[in-house]
Short mmCIF file of C-alpha atoms and ligand atoms in Angstrom, two decimals:
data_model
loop_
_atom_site.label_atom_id
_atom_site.label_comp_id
_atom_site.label_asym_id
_atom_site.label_seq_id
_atom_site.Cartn_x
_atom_site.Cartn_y
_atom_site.Cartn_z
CA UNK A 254 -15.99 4.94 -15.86
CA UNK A 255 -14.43 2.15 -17.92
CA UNK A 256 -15.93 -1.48 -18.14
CA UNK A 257 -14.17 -4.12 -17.18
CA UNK A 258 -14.26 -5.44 -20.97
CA UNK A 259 -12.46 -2.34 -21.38
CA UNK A 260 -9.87 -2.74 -18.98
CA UNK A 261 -9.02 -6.24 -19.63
CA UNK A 262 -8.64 -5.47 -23.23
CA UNK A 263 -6.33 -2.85 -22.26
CA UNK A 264 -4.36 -4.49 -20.55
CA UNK A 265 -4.32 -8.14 -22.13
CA UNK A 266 -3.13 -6.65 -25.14
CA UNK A 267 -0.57 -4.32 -23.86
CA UNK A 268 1.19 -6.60 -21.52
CA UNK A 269 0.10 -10.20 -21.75
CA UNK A 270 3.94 -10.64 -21.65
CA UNK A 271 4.80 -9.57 -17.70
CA UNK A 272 2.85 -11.59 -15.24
CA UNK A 273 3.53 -8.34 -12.95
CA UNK A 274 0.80 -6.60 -15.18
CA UNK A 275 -1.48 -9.38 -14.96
CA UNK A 276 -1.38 -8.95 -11.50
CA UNK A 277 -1.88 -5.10 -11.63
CA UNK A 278 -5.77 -6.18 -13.69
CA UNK A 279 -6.47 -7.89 -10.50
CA UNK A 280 -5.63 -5.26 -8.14
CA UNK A 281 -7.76 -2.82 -10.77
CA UNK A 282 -10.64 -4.76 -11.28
CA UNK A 283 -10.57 -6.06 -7.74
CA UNK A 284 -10.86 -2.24 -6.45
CA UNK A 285 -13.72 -1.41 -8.79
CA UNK A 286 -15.77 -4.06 -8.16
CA UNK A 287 -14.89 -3.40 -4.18
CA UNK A 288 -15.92 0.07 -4.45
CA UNK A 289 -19.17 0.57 -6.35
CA UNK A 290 -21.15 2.51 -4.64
CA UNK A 291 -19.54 3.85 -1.87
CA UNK A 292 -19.09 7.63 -0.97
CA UNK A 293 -16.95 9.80 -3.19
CA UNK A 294 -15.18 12.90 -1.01
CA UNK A 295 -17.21 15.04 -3.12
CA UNK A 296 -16.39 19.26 -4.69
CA UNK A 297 -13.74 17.38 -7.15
CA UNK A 298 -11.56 17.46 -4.78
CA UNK A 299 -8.62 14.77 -5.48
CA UNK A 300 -7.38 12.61 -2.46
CA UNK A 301 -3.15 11.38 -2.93
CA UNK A 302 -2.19 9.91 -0.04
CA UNK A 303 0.71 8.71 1.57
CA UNK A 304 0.62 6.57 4.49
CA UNK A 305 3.98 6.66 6.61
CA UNK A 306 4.66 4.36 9.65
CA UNK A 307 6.58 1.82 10.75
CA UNK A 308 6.12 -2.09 9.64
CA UNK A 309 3.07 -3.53 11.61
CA UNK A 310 1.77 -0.05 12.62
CA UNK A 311 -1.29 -0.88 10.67
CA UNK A 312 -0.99 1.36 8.12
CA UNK A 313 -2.07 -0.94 5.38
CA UNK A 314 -5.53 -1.90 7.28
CA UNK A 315 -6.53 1.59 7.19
CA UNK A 316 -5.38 2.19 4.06
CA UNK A 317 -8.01 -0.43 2.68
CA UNK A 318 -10.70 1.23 4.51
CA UNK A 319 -9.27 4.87 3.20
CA UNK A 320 -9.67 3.23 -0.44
CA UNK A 321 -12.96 1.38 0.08
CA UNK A 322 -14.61 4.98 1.39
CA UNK A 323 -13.06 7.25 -1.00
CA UNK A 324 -12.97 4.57 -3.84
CA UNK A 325 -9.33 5.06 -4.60
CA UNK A 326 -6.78 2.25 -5.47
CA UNK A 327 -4.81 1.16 -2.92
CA UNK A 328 -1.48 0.80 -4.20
CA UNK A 329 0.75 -1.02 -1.85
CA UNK A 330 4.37 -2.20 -2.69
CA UNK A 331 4.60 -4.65 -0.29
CA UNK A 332 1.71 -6.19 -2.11
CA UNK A 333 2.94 -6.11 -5.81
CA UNK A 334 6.46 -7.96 -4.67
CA UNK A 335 4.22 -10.29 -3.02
CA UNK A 336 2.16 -10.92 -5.90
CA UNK A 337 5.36 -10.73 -8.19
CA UNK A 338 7.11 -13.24 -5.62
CA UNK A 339 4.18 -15.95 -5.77
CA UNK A 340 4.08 -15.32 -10.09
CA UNK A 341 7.80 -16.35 -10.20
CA UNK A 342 8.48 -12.83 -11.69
CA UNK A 343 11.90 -11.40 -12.43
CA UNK A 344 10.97 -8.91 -10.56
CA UNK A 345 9.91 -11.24 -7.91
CA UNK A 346 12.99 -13.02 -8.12
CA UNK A 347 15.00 -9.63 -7.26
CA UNK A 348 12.46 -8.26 -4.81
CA UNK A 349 12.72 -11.81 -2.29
CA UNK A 350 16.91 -11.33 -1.54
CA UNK A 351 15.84 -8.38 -0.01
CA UNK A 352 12.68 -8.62 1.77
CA UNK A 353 13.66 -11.97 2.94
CA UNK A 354 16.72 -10.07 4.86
CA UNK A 355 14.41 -7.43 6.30
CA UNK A 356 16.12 -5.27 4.00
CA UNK A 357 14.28 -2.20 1.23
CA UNK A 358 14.13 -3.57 -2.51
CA UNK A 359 16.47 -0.96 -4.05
CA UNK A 360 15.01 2.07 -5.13
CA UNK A 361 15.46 1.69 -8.69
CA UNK A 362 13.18 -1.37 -8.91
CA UNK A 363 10.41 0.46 -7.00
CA UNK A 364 10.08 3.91 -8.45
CA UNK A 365 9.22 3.40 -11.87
CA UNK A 366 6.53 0.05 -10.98
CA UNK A 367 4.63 3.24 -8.28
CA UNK A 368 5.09 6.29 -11.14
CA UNK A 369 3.81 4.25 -13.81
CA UNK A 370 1.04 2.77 -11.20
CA UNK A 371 0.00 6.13 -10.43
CA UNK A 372 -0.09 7.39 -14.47
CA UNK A 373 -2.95 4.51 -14.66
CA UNK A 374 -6.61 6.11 -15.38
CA UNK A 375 -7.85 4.58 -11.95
CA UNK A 376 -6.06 6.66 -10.50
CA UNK A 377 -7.20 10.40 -11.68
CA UNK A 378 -9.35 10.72 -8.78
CA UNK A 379 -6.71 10.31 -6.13
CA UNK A 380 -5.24 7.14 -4.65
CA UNK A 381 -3.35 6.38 -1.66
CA UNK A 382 -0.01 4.49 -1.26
CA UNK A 383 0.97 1.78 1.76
CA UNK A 384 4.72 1.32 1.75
CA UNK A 385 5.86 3.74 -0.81
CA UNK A 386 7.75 5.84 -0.57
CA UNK A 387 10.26 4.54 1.90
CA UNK A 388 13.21 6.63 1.79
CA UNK A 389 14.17 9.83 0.70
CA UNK A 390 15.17 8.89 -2.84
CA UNK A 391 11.96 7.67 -3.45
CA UNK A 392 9.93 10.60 -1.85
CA UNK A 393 11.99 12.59 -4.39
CA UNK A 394 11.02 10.18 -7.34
CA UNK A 395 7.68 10.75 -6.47
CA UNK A 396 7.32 14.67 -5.74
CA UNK A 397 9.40 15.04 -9.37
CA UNK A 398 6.52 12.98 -11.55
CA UNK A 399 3.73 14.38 -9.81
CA UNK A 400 5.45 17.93 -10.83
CA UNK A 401 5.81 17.04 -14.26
CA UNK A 402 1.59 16.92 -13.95
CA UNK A 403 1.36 20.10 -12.03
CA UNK A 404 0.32 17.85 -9.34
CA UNK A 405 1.38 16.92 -5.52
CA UNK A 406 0.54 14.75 -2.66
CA UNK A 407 -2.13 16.29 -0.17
CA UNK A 408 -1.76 14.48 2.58
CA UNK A 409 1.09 12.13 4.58
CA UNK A 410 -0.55 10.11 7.31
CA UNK A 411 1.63 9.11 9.85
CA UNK A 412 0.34 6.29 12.13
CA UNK A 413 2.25 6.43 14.90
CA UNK A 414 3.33 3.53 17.19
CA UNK A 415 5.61 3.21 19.79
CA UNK A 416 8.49 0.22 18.87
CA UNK A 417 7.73 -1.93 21.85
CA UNK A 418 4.40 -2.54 20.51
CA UNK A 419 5.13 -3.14 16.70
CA UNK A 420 6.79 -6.55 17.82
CA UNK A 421 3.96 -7.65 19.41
CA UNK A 422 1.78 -6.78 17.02
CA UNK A 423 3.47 -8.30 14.21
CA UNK A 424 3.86 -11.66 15.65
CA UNK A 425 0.07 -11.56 15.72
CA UNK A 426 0.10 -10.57 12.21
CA UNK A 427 -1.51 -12.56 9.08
CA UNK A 428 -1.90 -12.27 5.90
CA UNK A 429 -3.29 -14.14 2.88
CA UNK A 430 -0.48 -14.52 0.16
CA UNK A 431 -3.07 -14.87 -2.19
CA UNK A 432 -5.33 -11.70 -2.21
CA UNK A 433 -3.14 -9.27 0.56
CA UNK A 434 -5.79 -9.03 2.76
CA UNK A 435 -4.23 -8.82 6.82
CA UNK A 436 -5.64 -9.41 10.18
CA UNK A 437 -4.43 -10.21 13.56
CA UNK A 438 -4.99 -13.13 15.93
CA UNK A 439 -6.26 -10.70 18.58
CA UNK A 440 -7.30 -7.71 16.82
CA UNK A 441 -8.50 -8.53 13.69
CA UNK A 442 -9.54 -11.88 13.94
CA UNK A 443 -10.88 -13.99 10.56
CA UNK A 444 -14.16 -14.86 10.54
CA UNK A 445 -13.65 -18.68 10.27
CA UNK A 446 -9.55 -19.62 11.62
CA UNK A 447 -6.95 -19.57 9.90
CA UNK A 448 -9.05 -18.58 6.32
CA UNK A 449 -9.27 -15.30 4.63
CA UNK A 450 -12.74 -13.87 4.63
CA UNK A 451 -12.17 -12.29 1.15
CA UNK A 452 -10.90 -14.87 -0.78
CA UNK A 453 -11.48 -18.37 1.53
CA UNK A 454 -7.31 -18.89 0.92
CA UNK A 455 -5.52 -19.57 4.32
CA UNK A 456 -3.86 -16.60 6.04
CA UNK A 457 -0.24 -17.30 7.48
CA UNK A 458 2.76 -15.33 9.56
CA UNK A 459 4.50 -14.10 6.62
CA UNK A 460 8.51 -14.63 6.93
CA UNK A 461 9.22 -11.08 7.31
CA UNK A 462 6.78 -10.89 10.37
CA UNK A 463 8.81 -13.23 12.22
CA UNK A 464 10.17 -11.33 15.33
CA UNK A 465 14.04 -11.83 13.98
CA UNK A 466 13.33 -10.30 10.26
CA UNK A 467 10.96 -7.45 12.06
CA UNK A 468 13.88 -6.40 14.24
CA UNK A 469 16.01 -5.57 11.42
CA UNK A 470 13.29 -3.82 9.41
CA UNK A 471 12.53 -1.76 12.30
CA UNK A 472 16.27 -1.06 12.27
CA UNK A 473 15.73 0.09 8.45
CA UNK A 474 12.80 2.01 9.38
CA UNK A 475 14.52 4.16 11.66
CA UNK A 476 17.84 4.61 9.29
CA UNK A 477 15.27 5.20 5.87
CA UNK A 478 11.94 5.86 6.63
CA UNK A 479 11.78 7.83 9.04
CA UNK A 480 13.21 11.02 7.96
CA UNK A 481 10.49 11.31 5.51
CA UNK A 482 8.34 12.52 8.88
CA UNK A 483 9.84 15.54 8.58
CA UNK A 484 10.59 15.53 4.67
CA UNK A 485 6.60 15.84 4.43
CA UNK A 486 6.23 18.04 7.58
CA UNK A 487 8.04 20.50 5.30
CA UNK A 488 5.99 20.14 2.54
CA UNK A 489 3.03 21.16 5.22
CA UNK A 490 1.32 18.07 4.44
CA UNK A 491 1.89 15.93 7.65
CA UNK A 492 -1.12 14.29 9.54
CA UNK A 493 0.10 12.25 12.52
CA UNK A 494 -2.46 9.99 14.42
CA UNK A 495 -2.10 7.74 17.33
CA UNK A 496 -2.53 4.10 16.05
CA UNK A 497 -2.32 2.65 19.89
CA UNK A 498 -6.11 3.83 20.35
CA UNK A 499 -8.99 1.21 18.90
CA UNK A 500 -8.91 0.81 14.80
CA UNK A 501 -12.40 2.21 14.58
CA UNK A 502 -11.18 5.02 16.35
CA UNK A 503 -7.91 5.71 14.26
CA UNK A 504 -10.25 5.77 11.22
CA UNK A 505 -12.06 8.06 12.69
CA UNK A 506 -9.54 10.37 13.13
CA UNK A 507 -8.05 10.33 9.71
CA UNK A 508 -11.25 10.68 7.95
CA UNK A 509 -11.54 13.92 10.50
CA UNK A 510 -7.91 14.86 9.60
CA UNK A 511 -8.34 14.73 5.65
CA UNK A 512 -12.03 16.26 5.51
CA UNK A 513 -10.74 18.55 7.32
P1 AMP B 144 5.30 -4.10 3.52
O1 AMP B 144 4.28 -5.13 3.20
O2 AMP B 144 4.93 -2.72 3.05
O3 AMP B 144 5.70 -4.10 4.98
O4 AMP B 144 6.63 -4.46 2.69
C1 AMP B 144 7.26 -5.71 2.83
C2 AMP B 144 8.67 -5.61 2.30
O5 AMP B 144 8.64 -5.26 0.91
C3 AMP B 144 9.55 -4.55 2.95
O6 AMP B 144 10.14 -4.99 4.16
C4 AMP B 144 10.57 -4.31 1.85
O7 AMP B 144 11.54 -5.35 1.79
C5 AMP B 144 9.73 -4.40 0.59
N1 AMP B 144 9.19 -3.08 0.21
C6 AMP B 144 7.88 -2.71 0.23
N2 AMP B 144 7.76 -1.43 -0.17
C7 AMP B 144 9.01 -0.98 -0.44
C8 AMP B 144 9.55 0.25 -0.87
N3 AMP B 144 8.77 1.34 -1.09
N4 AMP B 144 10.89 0.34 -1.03
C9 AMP B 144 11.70 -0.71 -0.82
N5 AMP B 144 11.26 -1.90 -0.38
C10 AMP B 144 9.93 -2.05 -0.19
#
C-alpha cells in the first residue's frame, strides 16, 4: 500500500506539466481514501470489469458502489474529459467538439489515456471501467494490452434498459462537474437540493443529458456500442442484469453475478 506522500511525489514530479495528470492524483487519492476499510473479494482473486450499457442506464452509479466494495478504481472516461474539459486541457479542448454533438471522442484520444490508466499500481488488484470501451476498436485496444500482461477482462456487465426509459431517466439526471458524483431528481435524490453530498458543489443537467444531445447518443450507442454485447458474449464473459428493477436490487444481482 503506498502513502499518499508517496503518490503525490510520484506523480508531482512526473507530470506537473499536464493538468490531465493532476486530475488523475485526485481520482487516486480520492479512491483510497474512499475505500479504506471496506471488503476485499478475497482468494487473490483480481476483479477487471467492464460495464456496458447505454447512456443513463446507470451504469456509472453502480460502478461506484462496485469500486467502493471491492476497493478498485473506478475509471470512467466520461469523467476524465469532464475533468480535462473544466482544466482547459488540450485534451479537453478536443474531447468538448464531440461530446457536445452527442458524438464518441475518437478512439485514438481514448485508448492510450485507459491503457496507461490501467498500467497505474492502483490498479493491480482489479478495477472496473464506466464508458470504456465504446466501440469495437477500442475493445480491441484493450484485449491487446491486457495480452501483452498475460492478462484479460473477467467480467462485462451489461445493464440493460429498455430506450423508452433512458430518456426519461436522463432528463432527471445530475451531476456535479466538480467531483463526478450523479444522482437523479427522483431516484437518487441529494441530500440537501441542488448540492452534491460529496463535495457540497452544486449538481446540474449536464448538456449532453439534454433530451436533444441524448437522442443522438442513443443513436451512437446502437451504431458503436452495442455490438460489443456480443463481442464479450464471445469472449464468455457477459453478465447481463435488468437495471429497470430498484438500484439496491441491481447491486444485488451483480455482486451475485461476479461472486459467483
Ligand atoms: P459518459 O459520461 O460515459 O456518458 O460519457 C460522456 C461523453 O464522453 C460521451 O457521450 C462521449 O462523447 C465521451 N466518451 C466517454 N467515454 C468515451 C469513450 N470510451 N469513447 C469515446 N467517447 C467517450
Amino acid at each position: 500500500m503506498y502513502s499518499w506522500r508517496y503518490l503525490e511525489y510520484r506523480y508531482l514530479h512526473l507530470y506537473t506539466s499536464d493538468k490531465l495528470y493532476i486530475f488523475k492524483i485526485k481520482q487516486i487519492l480520492y479512491n483510497r481514501e474512499s475505500s479504506k476499510g471496506k471488503a476485499h473479494i478475497g482468494g487473490g482473486r483480481t476483479m477487471k470489469i467492464i460495464m456496458l450499457g447505454a447512456p443513463g442506464a446507470g451504469k456509472g452509479t453502480q460502478a461506484k458502489k462496485i469500486s467502493d466494495k471491492y476497493e478498485i478504481p473506478h475509471i470512467s472516461t466520461g469523467d476524465i474529459f469532464r475533468a480535462n474539459i473544466k482544466n482547459g486541457t488540450e485534451l479537453g479542448k478536443k474531447a468538448k467538439t464531440y461530446m457536445d454533438q452527442g458524438l464518441l471522442v475518437p478512439d485514438e484520444l481514448t485508448c492510450d489515456l485507459v491503457v496507461d490508466r490501467i498500467s497505474e499500481e492502483d490498479c493491480k488488484n482489479g478495477f472496473i471501467l464506466d464508458g470504456f470501451p465504446r466501440t469495437i476498436p477500442q475493445a480491441e485496444c484493450l484485449t491487446e494490452a491486457l495480452n501483452e500482461r498475460n492478462e484479460k477482462m473477467d467480467y462485462a456487465v451489461n445493464v440493460d434498459v429498455p430506450d423508452e426509459n433512458i430518456i426519461s431517466r436522463m432528463s432527471g439526471r445530475r451531476a456535479c462537474l466538480n467531483c463526478g458524483a450523479t444522482y437523479h431528481i427522483v431516484n437518487i435524490p441529494t441530500k440537501k437540493p441542488g448540492i452534491c453530498d460529496r463535495c457540497g458543489e452544486p449538481v446540474v443537467l449536464r448538456d449532453d443529458d439534454k433530451p436533444e444531445t441524448v437522442k443522438k447518443r442513443l443513436d451512437v450507442y446502437h451504431a458503436q456500442t452495442k455490438p460489443l454485447i456480443d463481442y464479450y458474449g464471445d469472449q464468455g464473459i457477459l453478465k447481463t442484469v435488468d437495471v429497470t428493477l430498484p438500484m439496491e436490487t441491481v447491486f444485488d444481482e451483480i455482486v451475485k453475478m461476479i461472486e459467483a
